[in-house]
Amino acid sequence: MKFILFVLLPLATGFQHPRLLGLKSPVHRSKSVGTTCQQQDRSNIIHQWSRPPLSHAVLVRQGKMISSSSLRLTGSDLSALAESVFRNSGSFPFLEALGINGILFVTLLPKLSTMLTPAGLIHAFALGSTLWASLGWKGWMYCVMYFFLGQAVTKLRFAEKEKAGLAEGRGGRRGPENVWGSAATGLLCAVCSAQGTSFLGISSDLFLLGYVASMATKLADTFASEVGKAYGKTVFLITTMERVEPGTEGAVSAEGTAASVVGGLALSAIGFALGMVRTYPAVVISTIAAFIATNIESLLGATLQEKKGFQWMTNEVINFINTFIGATLAMVAGALVLNI
């Protein structure tokens, strides 16, 4: 773990070699450069990267990477690092995002290992790094909140659901297919939002609303499914309203339906608290979009999922379609109703 942190810490602080960032290094290569020139070069680097010097950072000298002999951090270093890492908006250089996400990932690894398969951990790391590069800490935190809330509701009466054959496989741990089925739409919205004030004629704020709504949609679906299986007393098939067993694809219950509203609203409100959506009407739009998409997902599950000729439409494909519909509905409503 110490080795991992030693490798990741310089990345997280933003002190990579300029060539790794695609920048032209302002450092002179001449061996005769004096102290004054070196200080000026360092100032140029700091100005170009908008990063204050860190006493533990890897220094660039004469075109080579040289580790400092000290790993001491001053109070001003920590303050500058925190300000950089938790700045309110804007995308991050990918290597910096990779380092920050890596440090946090290592810190949370004992807990994450109980929630994700080994392959799922690798894919979740890639997802987290890309989200931080696109949206910074807010986009990353929003996804983490979805993940932990979804995992918490999955564990409701888990032993009873497992005994009845209704529980998630692998002890509730998620694999790569779950990671991307849940978050592919959100990641697409996040990357598009990071392209500037608008991309493909769509504003960055609309893509942010789509990101928030996509994750809220998946959490609403998870809440509906897991609460319905744990507490649903009367379960109906959404297409015919006939009584079916809990866990049937396309089944709905009053308890699960109410839980879907709670899940979608809770995550949309977190998006508002993080400043990813800025108005209460946007929270309402995200919640309604999540609710509608979740019910459409139930319809698809009852009519198409893994039916003859649609074997390719697995649960993960349905999840992607579900989140895509939620994001699209929210973005359309945001443009028409809120004029975003």
C-alpha positions as a printed NumPy array, in Angstrom:
array([[  0.   ,   0.   ,   0.   ],
       [  2.895,   2.385,   0.758],
       [  4.267,   1.767,  -2.731],
       [  0.874,   2.521,  -4.297],
       [  0.565,   5.757,  -2.342],
       [  4.142,   6.76 ,  -3.257],
       [  3.27 ,   6.344,  -6.929],
       [ -0.157,   7.966,  -6.742],
       [  0.604,  10.939,  -4.491],
       [  2.687,  12.855,  -7.067],
       [ -0.086,  12.275,  -9.614],
       [ -2.718,  13.537,  -7.201],
       [ -0.816,  16.732,  -6.492],
       [ -0.624,  17.563, -10.172],
       [  3.191,  17.475, -10.494],
       [  3.652,  15.279, -13.512],
       [  6.36 ,  15.792, -16.086],
       [  5.085,  18.331, -18.655],
       [  5.403,  15.81 , -21.462],
       [  2.893,  13.542, -19.681],
       [  0.383,  16.395, -19.71 ],
       [  1.102,  17.413, -23.277],
       [  2.68 ,  20.684, -22.124],
       [  5.859,  22.293, -23.303],
       [  8.136,  22.39 , -20.307],
       [  9.393,  25.853, -19.389],
       [ 12.441,  24.326, -17.67 ],
       [ 15.814,  25.176, -19.243],
       [ 17.902,  22.146, -20.172],
       [ 21.229,  23.928, -19.836],
       [ 23.566,  22.567, -17.133],
       [ 24.756,  26.107, -16.39 ],
       [ 21.378,  27.282, -15.133],
       [ 21.769,  29.041, -11.802],
       [ 19.549,  29.166,  -8.757],
       [ 17.737,  32.294,  -9.944],
       [ 16.84 ,  30.715, -13.272],
       [ 15.724,  27.532, -11.552],
       [ 13.426,  29.521,  -9.273],
       [ 12.05 ,  31.429, -12.261],
       [ 11.501,  28.146, -14.125],
       [  9.694,  26.739, -11.132],
       [  7.48 ,  29.831, -11.028],
       [  6.72 ,  29.351, -14.706],
       [  5.724,  25.738, -14.074],
       [  3.509,  26.752, -11.181],
       [  1.844,  29.467, -13.25 ],
       [  1.3  ,  27.118, -16.194],
       [ -0.187,  24.306, -14.096],
       [ -1.92 ,  26.601, -11.534],
       [ -0.421,  24.523,  -8.753],
       [  1.637,  25.867,  -5.813],
       [  4.904,  24.023,  -5.039],
       [  4.67 ,  21.057,  -2.704],
       [  7.73 ,  20.195,  -0.668],
       [  7.263,  16.461,  -1.217],
       [  6.662,  16.691,  -4.942],
       [  8.742,  15.118,  -7.655],
       [ 10.939,  17.915,  -9.034],
       [ 11.774,  18.431, -12.675],
       [ 15.428,  19.293, -13.185],
       [ 17.497,  19.082, -16.353],
       [ 14.767,  17.055, -18.037],
       [ 14.845,  14.303, -15.41 ],
       [ 12.488,  13.28 , -12.625],
       [ 14.249,  13.616,  -9.26 ],
       [ 12.484,  12.773,  -5.987],
       [ 13.078,  15.183,  -3.145],
       [ 14.717,  13.752,  -0.058],
       [ 11.942,  15.044,   2.183],
       [  8.321,  13.936,   2.395],
       [  7.31 ,  16.783,   4.696],
       [  4.101,  18.687,   4.059],
       [  3.589,  22.204,   5.323],
       [  0.23 ,  23.664,   6.298],
       [  0.236,  25.877,   3.217],
       [  0.981,  22.818,   1.055],
       [ -2.028,  20.97 ,   2.452],
       [ -4.242,  24.025,   2.076],
       [ -3.187,  24.507,  -1.545],
       [ -3.648,  20.808,  -2.278],
       [ -7.128,  20.784,  -0.734],
       [ -8.089,  23.902,  -2.68 ],
       [ -6.914,  22.273,  -5.902],
       [ -8.518,  18.892,  -5.289],
       [-11.854,  20.256,  -4.08 ],
       [-12.245,  23.223,  -6.371],
       [-15.878,  23.804,  -7.185],
       [-16.   ,  23.22 , -10.901],
       [-14.092,  22.293, -14.007],
       [-12.459,  19.174, -15.327],
       [ -9.119,  17.808, -14.123],
       [ -6.07 ,  16.509, -15.981],
       [ -6.626,  12.766, -16.238],
       [ -3.374,  11.8  , -14.515],
       [ -4.261,  14.029, -11.577],
       [ -7.752,  12.504, -11.412],
       [ -6.202,   9.042, -11.608],
       [ -3.956,   9.803,  -8.657],
       [ -6.674,  11.326,  -6.485],
       [ -9.123,   8.54 ,  -7.234],
       [ -6.384,   5.997,  -6.618],
       [ -5.636,   7.332,  -3.141],
       [ -9.326,   7.365,  -2.229],
       [ -9.81 ,   3.927,  -3.756],
       [ -6.971,   2.443,  -1.693],
       [ -8.414,   4.059,   1.425],
       [-11.881,   2.6  ,   0.774],
       [-10.633,  -0.741,  -0.552],
       [-11.521,  -2.843,   2.521],
       [-15.151,  -1.706,   2.264],
       [-15.301,  -1.777,  -1.531],
       [-14.034,  -5.366,  -1.573],
       [-17.22 ,  -6.453,   0.187],
       [-19.359,  -4.676,  -2.434],
       [-17.574,  -5.453,  -5.692],
       [-16.003,  -8.489,  -7.313],
       [-12.267,  -8.239,  -8.185],
       [-13.167,  -7.437, -11.799],
       [-15.82 ,  -5.025, -10.59 ],
       [-13.19 ,  -3.178,  -8.534],
       [-11.044,  -2.602, -11.621],
       [-13.959,  -1.258, -13.642],
       [-15.192,   0.891, -10.756],
       [-11.693,   2.392, -10.489],
       [-11.774,   3.303, -14.187],
       [-15.239,   4.81 , -13.758],
       [-14.234,   6.862, -10.713],
       [-11.089,   8.209, -12.365],
       [-12.974,   9.289, -15.481],
       [-15.747,  10.916, -13.451],
       [-13.22 ,  12.896, -11.405],
       [-11.439,  13.973, -14.595],
       [-14.764,  15.104, -16.084],
       [-16.642,  16.656, -13.141],
       [-14.206,  16.811, -10.233],
       [-15.02 ,  15.742,  -6.707],
       [-18.738,  16.551,  -6.949],
       [-19.396,  14.179,  -9.83 ],
       [-17.297,  11.525,  -8.098],
       [-19.068,  11.974,  -4.76 ],
       [-22.495,  11.836,  -6.398],
       [-21.689,   8.451,  -7.934],
       [-20.275,   7.192,  -4.629],
       [-23.48 ,   8.217,  -2.84 ],
       [-25.509,   6.284,  -5.425],
       [-23.318,   3.249,  -4.916],
       [-23.493,   3.223,  -1.122],
       [-27.246,   3.915,  -1.001],
       [-27.877,   1.197,  -3.571],
       [-25.732,  -1.26 ,  -1.651],
       [-27.49 ,  -0.392,   1.609],
       [-30.967,  -1.053,   0.21 ],
       [-29.732,  -4.272,  -1.427],
       [-28.837,  -5.585,   2.038],
       [-32.379,  -5.101,   3.413],
       [-33.543,  -8.502,   4.689],
       [-30.771,  -9.999,   2.58 ],
       [-30.773, -13.362,   4.365],
       [-34.528, -13.754,   3.835],
       [-34.263, -12.752,   0.168],
       [-31.357, -15.128,  -0.315],
       [-33.302, -17.986,   1.25 ],
       [-36.234, -17.265,  -1.077],
       [-33.922, -17.075,  -4.102],
       [-34.591, -13.353,  -4.597],
       [-31.26 , -11.885,  -3.492],
       [-28.56 , -10.54 ,  -5.786],
       [-25.983, -13.18 ,  -6.668],
       [-22.404, -13.242,  -5.357],
       [-23.584, -12.085,  -1.934],
       [-24.762,  -8.79 ,  -3.392],
       [-21.355,  -7.917,  -4.829],
       [-21.406,  -6.132,  -8.188],
       [-19.364,  -7.06 , -11.241],
       [-18.261,  -5.095, -14.329],
       [-21.616,  -5.643, -16.027],
       [-23.383,  -4.021, -13.076],
       [-20.947,  -1.101, -13.003],
       [-21.46 ,  -0.183, -16.642],
       [-25.134,  -1.124, -16.831],
       [-25.735,   1.383, -14.043],
       [-23.25 ,   4.127, -14.887],
       [-22.523,   4.107, -18.634],
       [-25.206,   6.703, -19.382],
       [-24.086,   8.873, -16.48 ],
       [-20.461,   8.7  , -17.592],
       [-21.448,   9.69 , -21.119],
       [-23.319,  12.732, -19.776],
       [-20.38 ,  13.639, -17.523],
       [-17.845,  13.495, -20.353],
       [-20.108,  15.575, -22.613],
       [-20.628,  18.137, -19.849],
       [-16.868,  18.566, -19.51 ],
       [-16.435,  19.599, -23.155],
       [-17.307,  23.252, -22.517],
       [-20.34 ,  25.458, -22.052],
       [-22.08 ,  23.475, -24.793],
       [-21.429,  20.314, -26.773],
       [-23.349,  19.09 , -29.829],
       [-25.628,  22.078, -29.361],
       [-26.588,  20.985, -25.828],
       [-25.594,  23.055, -22.817],
       [-23.261,  21.707, -20.158],
       [-25.949,  22.254, -17.517],
       [-28.348,  20.02 , -19.437],
       [-25.752,  17.255, -19.553],
       [-25.273,  17.698, -15.807],
       [-29.017,  17.318, -15.3  ],
       [-28.851,  14.18 , -17.43 ],
       [-26.026,  12.839, -15.265],
       [-27.969,  13.467, -12.07 ],
       [-31.175,  11.976, -13.496],
       [-29.464,   8.876, -14.883],
       [-28.033,   7.901, -11.507],
       [-31.286,   8.849,  -9.739],
       [-33.127,   6.589, -12.183],
       [-30.913,   3.62 , -11.364],
       [-31.244,   4.203,  -7.637],
       [-35.04 ,   4.498,  -7.989],
       [-35.023,   1.163,  -9.821],
       [-32.844,  -0.443,  -7.143],
       [-35.049,   0.899,  -4.344],
       [-38.193,  -0.361,  -6.112],
       [-36.747,  -3.804,  -6.717],
       [-35.093,  -4.413,  -3.353],
       [-37.833,  -2.898,  -1.17 ],
       [-40.485,  -4.689,  -3.209],
       [-38.75 ,  -8.03 ,  -2.719],
       [-38.182,  -7.395,   0.994],
       [-41.498,  -5.81 ,   2.013],
       [-43.927,  -6.111,  -0.909],
       [-47.156,  -7.72 ,   0.25 ],
       [-49.113,  -7.721,  -3.007],
       [-47.147,  -7.96 ,  -6.249],
       [-48.636,  -7.433,  -9.722],
       [-47.324,  -7.797, -13.253],
       [-47.255,  -4.273, -14.672],
       [-48.673,  -5.303, -18.061],
       [-51.719,  -7.327, -16.943],
       [-51.992,  -6.467, -13.218],
       [-52.265, -10.185, -12.406],
       [-50.766, -11.422,  -9.142],
       [-47.242, -12.77 ,  -9.472],
       [-44.446, -13.848,  -7.165],
       [-41.968, -11.225,  -5.854],
       [-38.861, -11.016,  -8.024],
       [-40.75 , -11.664, -11.289],
       [-39.456,  -9.489, -14.122],
       [-41.91 ,  -6.632, -14.629],
       [-43.502,  -7.09 , -11.2  ],
       [-44.518,  -4.024,  -9.189],
       [-45.823,  -3.453,  -5.684],
       [-47.121,  -0.471,  -3.742],
       [-44.148,  -0.656,  -1.381],
       [-41.618,  -0.845,  -4.21 ],
       [-43.306,   1.937,  -6.165],
       [-43.23 ,   4.259,  -3.147],
       [-39.595,   3.335,  -2.528],
       [-38.675,   4.229,  -6.115],
       [-39.936,   7.782,  -5.54 ],
       [-37.922,   8.004,  -2.318],
       [-34.757,   6.734,  -4.011],
       [-35.041,   9.034,  -7.021],
       [-35.832,  12.051,  -4.858],
       [-33.054,  11.313,  -2.367],
       [-30.307,  11.146,  -4.992],
       [-31.677,  14.108,  -6.939],
       [-31.624,  16.12 ,  -3.694],
       [-28.013,  15.089,  -3.142],
       [-27.267,  16.379,  -6.637],
       [-28.831,  19.688,  -5.616],
       [-26.838,  19.778,  -2.364],
       [-23.639,  19.244,  -4.339],
       [-24.56 ,  22.059,  -6.725],
       [-24.851,  19.794,  -9.766],
       [-28.434,  20.94 , -10.326],
       [-29.173,  24.443,  -9.125],
       [-32.933,  24.771,  -8.702],
       [-35.742,  22.922,  -6.952],
       [-37.648,  22.455, -10.228],
       [-34.602,  20.618, -11.591],
       [-34.773,  18.251,  -8.606],
       [-38.471,  17.654,  -9.329],
       [-37.744,  16.995, -13.007],
       [-34.985,  14.528, -12.144],
       [-37.25 ,  12.708,  -9.683],
       [-40.184,  12.479, -12.111],
       [-37.908,  11.33 , -14.942],
       [-36.463,   8.642, -12.668],
       [-39.947,   7.44 , -11.697],
       [-41.22 ,   7.285, -15.294],
       [-38.069,   5.526, -16.529],
       [-38.263,   2.983, -13.716],
       [-41.801,   2.034, -14.726],
       [-40.768,   1.82 , -18.38 ],
       [-37.996,  -0.518, -17.234],
       [-40.635,  -2.726, -15.594],
       [-42.589,  -2.793, -18.869],
       [-39.466,  -3.795, -20.806],
       [-38.687,  -6.442, -18.225],
       [-42.179,  -7.93 , -18.516],
       [-42.36 ,  -7.889, -22.316],
       [-38.861,  -8.186, -23.766],
       [-36.17 ,  -9.09 , -21.25 ],
       [-34.55 , -12.387, -22.277],
       [-37.687, -13.411, -24.175],
       [-37.467, -15.426, -27.388],
       [-35.613, -13.379, -29.961],
       [-34.434, -10.954, -27.274],
       [-31.956, -13.123, -25.386],
       [-29.43 , -10.319, -25.754],
       [-31.63 ,  -8.029, -23.668],
       [-30.146,  -8.964, -20.321],
       [-30.737,  -7.203, -17.033],
       [-27.651,  -5.053, -17.603],
       [-28.865,  -3.963, -21.062],
       [-32.237,  -3.106, -19.53 ],
       [-30.438,  -1.065, -16.851],
       [-28.592,   0.914, -19.507],
       [-31.814,   1.582, -21.422],
       [-33.494,   2.558, -18.152],
       [-30.84 ,   5.136, -17.232],
       [-30.707,   6.451, -20.81 ],
       [-34.461,   7.049, -20.791],
       [-34.248,   8.789, -17.407],
       [-31.444,  11.072, -18.549],
       [-33.174,  11.855, -21.859],
       [-36.516,  12.68 , -20.223],
       [-34.819,  14.974, -17.721],
       [-32.778,  16.762, -20.386],
       [-35.796,  17.299, -22.638],
       [-37.864,  18.606, -19.723],
       [-34.974,  20.803, -18.621],
       [-34.772,  22.371, -22.061],
       [-38.527,  22.841, -22.467],
       [-39.595,  23.729, -18.945],
       [-36.511,  25.343, -17.402],
       [-35.028,  26.697, -20.632],
       [-31.587,  25.395, -19.674]])
